[in-house]
XYZ file of N, CA and C in Angstrom:
465
model
N 46.103 39.400 11.880
C 44.874 39.031 12.165
C 44.590 38.993 13.665
N 45.325 37.959 14.413
C 45.529 37.832 15.531
C 46.252 39.060 16.571
N 47.171 40.026 15.908
C 47.686 40.940 16.119
C 46.412 41.980 16.695
N 45.569 41.834 15.664
C 44.326 43.012 15.612
C 43.227 42.706 16.788
N 43.310 41.254 16.805
C 42.202 40.747 17.789
C 42.687 41.089 19.176
N 44.312 40.727 19.549
C 44.780 41.132 20.894
C 44.553 42.372 21.318
N 45.207 43.557 20.098
C 44.889 44.691 20.220
C 43.513 45.455 20.734
N 42.558 44.644 19.989
C 41.114 45.297 20.350
C 40.531 44.772 21.515
N 41.186 43.410 22.029
C 41.034 42.698 23.408
C 41.486 43.540 24.547
N 42.979 44.238 24.267
C 43.277 44.810 25.229
C 42.875 45.969 25.492
N 42.612 46.832 24.394
C 41.842 48.097 24.536
C 40.501 48.152 25.326
N 39.782 46.879 24.848
C 38.464 46.785 25.540
C 38.554 46.631 27.030
N 39.587 45.871 27.257
C 39.838 45.312 28.696
C 40.420 46.706 29.494
N 41.098 47.618 28.947
C 41.340 48.771 29.607
C 40.212 49.588 29.869
N 39.356 49.771 28.973
C 38.045 50.585 28.761
C 37.212 49.727 29.943
N 37.005 48.488 29.870
C 35.894 48.186 30.780
C 36.783 48.428 32.352
N 37.907 47.919 32.726
C 38.710 48.107 33.781
C 38.438 49.678 34.303
N 38.714 50.568 33.614
C 38.299 51.986 33.809
C 37.028 52.338 34.376
N 36.023 51.633 33.683
C 34.499 51.843 34.079
C 34.231 51.276 35.251
N 34.826 50.217 35.338
C 34.424 49.543 36.765
C 35.178 50.121 38.159
N 36.531 50.593 37.845
C 37.298 51.409 38.688
C 36.375 52.742 39.195
N 35.807 53.374 38.212
C 35.213 54.689 38.385
C 33.634 54.219 39.200
N 33.011 53.333 38.911
C 31.982 52.905 39.674
C 32.320 52.392 40.904
N 33.446 52.007 41.421
C 33.851 51.676 42.678
C 34.024 52.988 43.510
N 34.873 53.860 42.734
C 34.931 55.221 43.472
C 33.720 55.718 43.713
N 32.747 55.794 42.741
C 31.416 56.541 42.902
C 30.795 55.766 43.974
N 30.670 54.856 44.208
C 30.251 54.317 45.260
C 30.636 54.578 46.548
N 32.128 54.682 46.753
C 32.790 55.202 47.949
C 32.773 56.581 48.189
N 32.483 57.319 47.127
C 31.917 58.717 47.436
C 30.634 58.844 47.901
N 29.623 58.110 47.342
C 28.389 58.384 47.684
C 28.213 57.925 49.338
N 29.180 56.947 49.534
C 28.825 56.384 51.002
C 29.572 57.377 51.804
N 30.587 58.109 51.498
C 31.483 59.177 52.288
C 30.489 60.388 52.339
N 29.970 60.736 51.143
C 29.039 61.756 51.175
C 27.701 61.732 52.302
N 27.290 60.400 52.433
C 26.075 59.954 53.400
C 26.870 60.332 54.936
N 28.123 59.764 55.058
C 28.912 59.872 56.263
C 28.913 61.241 56.708
N 29.300 62.024 55.901
C 29.401 63.632 56.220
C 27.845 64.099 56.791
N 27.138 64.002 55.640
C 25.763 64.339 55.855
C 25.338 63.791 57.427
N 25.557 62.584 57.608
C 24.984 61.984 58.964
C 25.817 62.655 60.161
N 27.231 63.307 60.061
C 27.866 63.868 61.102
C 27.283 65.043 61.239
N 26.876 65.816 60.163
C 26.415 67.161 60.105
C 25.160 67.317 60.851
N 24.071 66.448 60.469
C 23.006 66.145 61.263
C 23.088 66.003 62.477
N 23.927 65.042 63.138
C 24.275 64.607 64.704
C 24.425 65.974 65.190
N 25.713 66.465 64.540
C 26.004 67.879 65.152
C 25.058 68.924 65.420
N 24.081 69.249 64.177
C 22.883 69.989 64.301
C 22.030 69.521 65.600
N 21.739 68.159 65.795
C 20.896 67.862 67.139
C 21.625 68.008 68.168
N 23.052 68.204 68.313
C 23.812 68.336 69.561
C 24.330 67.253 69.898
N 24.629 66.312 69.065
C 24.962 64.731 69.409
C 26.471 64.604 69.094
N 26.976 63.962 69.950
C 28.610 63.659 69.542
C 28.554 62.427 68.648
N 29.643 62.536 67.769
C 29.813 61.395 66.599
C 30.319 60.182 67.459
N 29.843 59.045 67.071
C 30.124 57.891 67.818
C 30.835 56.847 67.170
N 31.660 56.166 67.548
C 32.508 55.281 66.506
C 31.613 54.135 66.239
N 30.327 53.854 66.935
C 29.471 52.820 66.609
C 28.698 53.393 65.010
N 28.380 54.332 65.170
C 27.968 55.030 63.700
C 29.019 54.730 62.450
N 30.307 55.129 62.982
C 31.334 55.258 62.061
C 31.644 53.580 61.577
N 31.534 52.669 62.392
C 31.579 51.252 62.210
C 30.374 50.644 61.155
N 29.272 51.449 61.565
C 28.227 51.266 60.676
C 28.499 51.406 59.192
N 29.077 52.534 59.075
C 29.513 53.104 57.661
C 30.365 52.160 56.913
N 31.636 51.780 57.980
C 32.550 50.904 57.187
C 31.870 49.502 57.068
N 30.750 49.098 57.923
C 29.948 47.544 57.395
C 29.559 47.856 56.385
N 28.735 48.917 56.036
C 27.740 49.220 54.826
C 28.719 49.183 53.673
N 29.905 49.989 53.756
C 30.675 49.929 52.582
C 31.226 48.465 52.261
N 31.372 47.537 53.287
C 32.002 46.287 53.087
C 30.946 45.602 52.388
N 29.518 45.698 52.932
C 28.559 44.960 52.024
C 28.294 45.529 50.689
N 28.342 46.648 50.545
C 28.163 47.354 49.172
C 29.433 46.429 48.196
N 30.474 46.654 48.555
C 31.466 46.086 47.727
C 31.540 44.412 47.492
N 31.070 44.004 48.586
C 30.795 42.535 48.293
C 29.829 42.283 47.143
N 28.763 43.100 47.266
C 27.831 42.980 46.052
C 28.607 43.188 44.984
N 29.147 44.413 44.985
C 29.865 44.732 43.585
C 30.831 43.657 43.189
N 31.767 43.337 44.004
C 32.609 42.326 43.508
C 31.659 41.047 42.970
N 30.696 40.528 43.420
C 30.042 39.570 42.764
C 29.687 39.824 41.235
N 29.011 41.163 41.472
C 28.505 41.701 40.183
C 29.576 41.798 39.269
N 30.651 42.113 39.555
C 31.701 42.438 38.584
C 32.236 40.953 38.048
N 32.295 39.753 38.996
C 32.653 38.805 38.453
C 31.504 38.250 37.461
N 30.212 38.444 37.642
C 29.182 38.008 36.597
C 29.407 38.835 35.512
N 29.895 39.923 35.445
C 30.195 40.923 34.125
C 31.296 40.516 33.501
N 32.268 40.111 34.653
C 33.584 39.364 33.670
C 33.130 38.001 32.958
N 32.304 37.109 33.553
C 32.141 35.934 32.590
C 31.144 36.301 31.455
N 30.230 37.338 31.643
C 29.431 37.467 30.505
C 30.229 38.209 29.430
N 31.133 39.198 29.810
C 32.203 39.726 28.682
C 32.874 38.931 28.175
N 33.551 37.890 28.765
C 34.398 36.680 28.057
C 33.476 35.885 27.141
N 32.149 35.693 27.448
C 31.218 34.889 26.625
C 30.838 36.035 25.234
N 30.753 37.057 25.561
C 30.417 38.051 24.518
C 31.706 37.959 23.399
N 33.040 38.390 24.243
C 34.189 38.225 23.180
C 34.133 37.093 22.550
N 33.836 35.774 23.111
C 33.797 34.691 22.503
C 33.079 34.515 21.117
N 31.411 35.131 21.230
C 30.625 35.136 20.428
C 31.251 35.931 19.349
N 31.643 36.905 19.684
C 32.093 37.978 18.514
C 33.156 37.152 17.549
N 34.118 36.462 18.403
C 35.232 36.214 17.515
C 34.791 34.721 16.965
N 34.140 34.003 17.561
C 33.755 32.647 16.758
C 32.721 33.002 16.206
N 31.386 33.268 16.473
C 30.206 33.380 15.821
C 29.847 34.554 15.013
N 30.623 35.622 15.283
C 30.685 36.831 14.549
C 29.237 37.717 15.230
N 28.752 37.525 16.368
C 27.962 38.484 17.011
C 28.679 39.502 17.530
N 27.957 40.925 17.032
C 28.720 41.897 17.730
C 27.734 42.644 18.999
N 28.114 42.133 20.173
C 27.414 42.548 21.277
C 28.169 43.343 21.983
N 27.793 44.563 22.630
C 28.590 45.587 23.302
C 29.115 44.812 24.802
N 30.536 45.209 25.059
C 30.986 44.699 26.287
C 30.974 45.451 27.230
N 30.218 45.980 28.042
C 29.772 46.723 29.239
C 29.600 46.046 30.388
N 30.132 46.454 31.327
C 30.115 45.913 32.799
C 28.401 46.338 33.365
N 27.554 45.699 32.657
C 26.491 46.131 32.943
C 25.716 45.904 34.358
N 25.751 44.661 34.855
C 25.562 44.449 36.026
C 26.287 45.183 37.241
N 27.500 45.492 37.220
C 28.208 46.422 37.993
C 27.762 47.848 38.126
N 27.634 47.994 36.915
C 26.984 49.675 36.433
C 25.479 49.686 37.381
N 24.771 48.800 37.202
C 23.302 48.773 37.654
C 23.410 48.724 39.182
N 24.219 47.914 39.643
C 24.446 47.869 41.134
C 24.942 49.206 41.759
N 26.147 49.649 41.235
C 26.525 50.944 41.573
C 25.578 52.193 41.590
N 24.882 52.317 40.609
C 23.807 53.001 40.540
C 22.818 53.054 41.572
N 22.273 51.821 41.693
C 21.142 51.613 42.881
C 21.910 52.007 44.220
N 23.181 51.636 44.647
C 24.009 51.819 45.632
C 23.861 53.409 45.754
N 24.424 54.377 44.758
C 24.252 55.708 44.768
C 22.922 56.226 44.779
N 21.962 55.707 44.541
C 20.421 56.143 44.723
C 19.991 55.969 46.233
N 20.479 54.727 46.910
C 20.321 54.638 48.254
C 20.776 55.468 49.205
N 22.170 55.943 48.838
C 22.771 56.947 49.683
C 22.376 58.596 49.518
N 21.959 58.605 48.057
C 21.350 59.847 47.862
C 19.987 60.192 48.642
N 19.254 59.179 48.914
C 18.075 59.175 49.588
C 18.361 59.379 50.976
N 19.137 58.819 51.500
C 19.735 58.942 52.858
C 20.511 60.444 53.288
N 20.775 61.152 52.444
C 21.585 62.189 52.509
C 20.134 63.250 52.799
N 19.295 62.937 51.793
C 18.256 63.809 51.808
C 16.925 63.499 52.716
N 17.175 62.547 53.408
C 16.283 62.156 54.584
C 16.267 63.341 55.582
N 15.335 63.627 56.250
C 15.541 64.687 57.416
C 15.769 63.899 58.791
N 16.715 64.507 59.754
C 16.931 63.751 60.790
C 15.833 63.192 61.723
N 14.844 64.147 61.683
C 13.566 63.996 62.332
C 12.834 62.561 61.919
N 12.861 62.496 60.526
C 12.266 61.319 59.843
C 13.155 60.080 60.491
N 14.355 60.139 60.396
C 14.931 58.947 61.242
C 14.598 58.883 62.518
N 14.625 59.799 63.116
C 14.405 59.758 64.604
C 13.124 59.335 64.894
N 12.049 59.547 64.070
C 10.535 58.917 63.985
C 10.531 57.420 63.706
N 11.469 57.029 62.814
C 11.393 55.562 62.270
C 12.390 54.925 63.555
N 13.132 55.418 64.151
C 13.937 54.737 65.273
C 12.942 54.632 66.438
N 12.048 55.598 66.812
C 11.042 55.570 67.780
C 9.971 54.389 67.451
N 9.820 54.473 66.135
C 8.645 53.589 65.564
C 9.199 51.939 66.106
N 10.464 51.739 65.503
C 11.096 50.686 65.726
C 11.365 50.103 67.557
N 11.553 51.078 68.173
C 11.652 51.025 69.633
C 10.001 50.473 70.412
N 9.265 51.158 69.581
C 7.818 51.131 70.246
C 7.379 49.875 69.686
N 7.558 49.296 68.558
C 7.494 47.686 68.204
C 8.198 47.048 68.991
N 9.445 46.984 69.388
C 10.096 46.020 70.141
C 9.420 45.808 71.613
N 9.214 46.958 72.307
C 8.420 46.972 73.557
C 7.285 46.418 73.413
N 6.356 46.464 72.264
C 5.027 46.049 72.250
C 5.213 44.501 72.076
N 6.182 43.992 71.568
C 6.431 42.550 71.261
C 7.070 42.075 72.627
N 7.682 42.987 73.488
C 8.063 42.298 74.649
C 7.196 42.263 75.545
N 5.873 43.147 75.716
C 5.031 43.223 76.452
C 3.979 41.856 76.327
N 3.819 41.468 74.972
C 2.965 40.484 74.362
C 3.753 39.261 74.689
N 5.155 38.814 75.153
C 5.835 37.933 75.279
C 5.115 37.333 76.397
N 4.823 35.959 76.588
C 4.508 35.249 77.540
C 5.462 34.941 78.478
N 6.498 34.664 78.186
C 7.541 34.053 79.100
C 8.123 35.316 80.014
N 8.071 36.402 79.192
C 8.466 37.584 79.719
C 7.614 38.182 80.965
N 6.260 37.753 80.706
C 5.191 38.251 81.635
C 5.512 37.203 82.795
N 5.849 35.876 82.496
C 5.782 34.947 83.636
C 7.152 35.335 84.408
N 8.246 35.831 83.718
C 9.552 36.192 84.515
C 9.195 37.533 85.709
N 8.432 38.315 85.102
C 8.086 39.592 85.681
C 7.214 39.012 87.037
N 6.076 38.400 86.765
C 5.379 37.765 88.011
C 6.436 37.187 89.091
N 7.126 36.243 88.785
C 8.061 35.355 89.743
C 8.770 36.699 90.371
N 9.453 37.342 89.587
C 10.199 38.444 90.244
C 9.446 39.426 91.235
N 8.148 39.731 91.065
C 7.118 40.208 91.946
C 7.023 39.397 93.077
N 6.781 38.014 92.860
C 6.631 37.383 94.239
C 7.808 37.384 95.232
N 9.204 37.291 94.457
C 10.237 37.040 95.099
C 10.450 38.677 95.853
N 10.200 39.566 95.433
C 10.427 40.904 95.732
C 9.240 41.574 96.111
N 8.808 41.575 97.211
C 7.378 42.312 97.636
C 7.521 43.884 97.635
């Protein structure tokens, strides 16, 4: 009986690890696809690829994997609880890394959306952000005071 339980747990563990590994690789490929898409869009606009943009991609990938690791830990705790309930209580619940799966799907959807965004939409969004920053600066009383002081000293 114990040998059967051990074999079943080993088989499930291999299955779960394989599924989680595929999810991690899928997120990597979706980020790389977005990177390639971004490079193509930049070249189309005549812009050079910048190391800053590449660093942003690496930072994004690191953030995604930090979240995935936390979700995988939650899944591991959940699966251990499910295996315990199966063996001790007789409940037969599925051992699926559900949180990691949902997180990976969400991240892939974000990347697909980014790939299909038109570059002019991104430019418009950047322009909106710059305009908002400038408006906030214009309304800043300390900045107005500094400008007045500079004007007094520089006729």
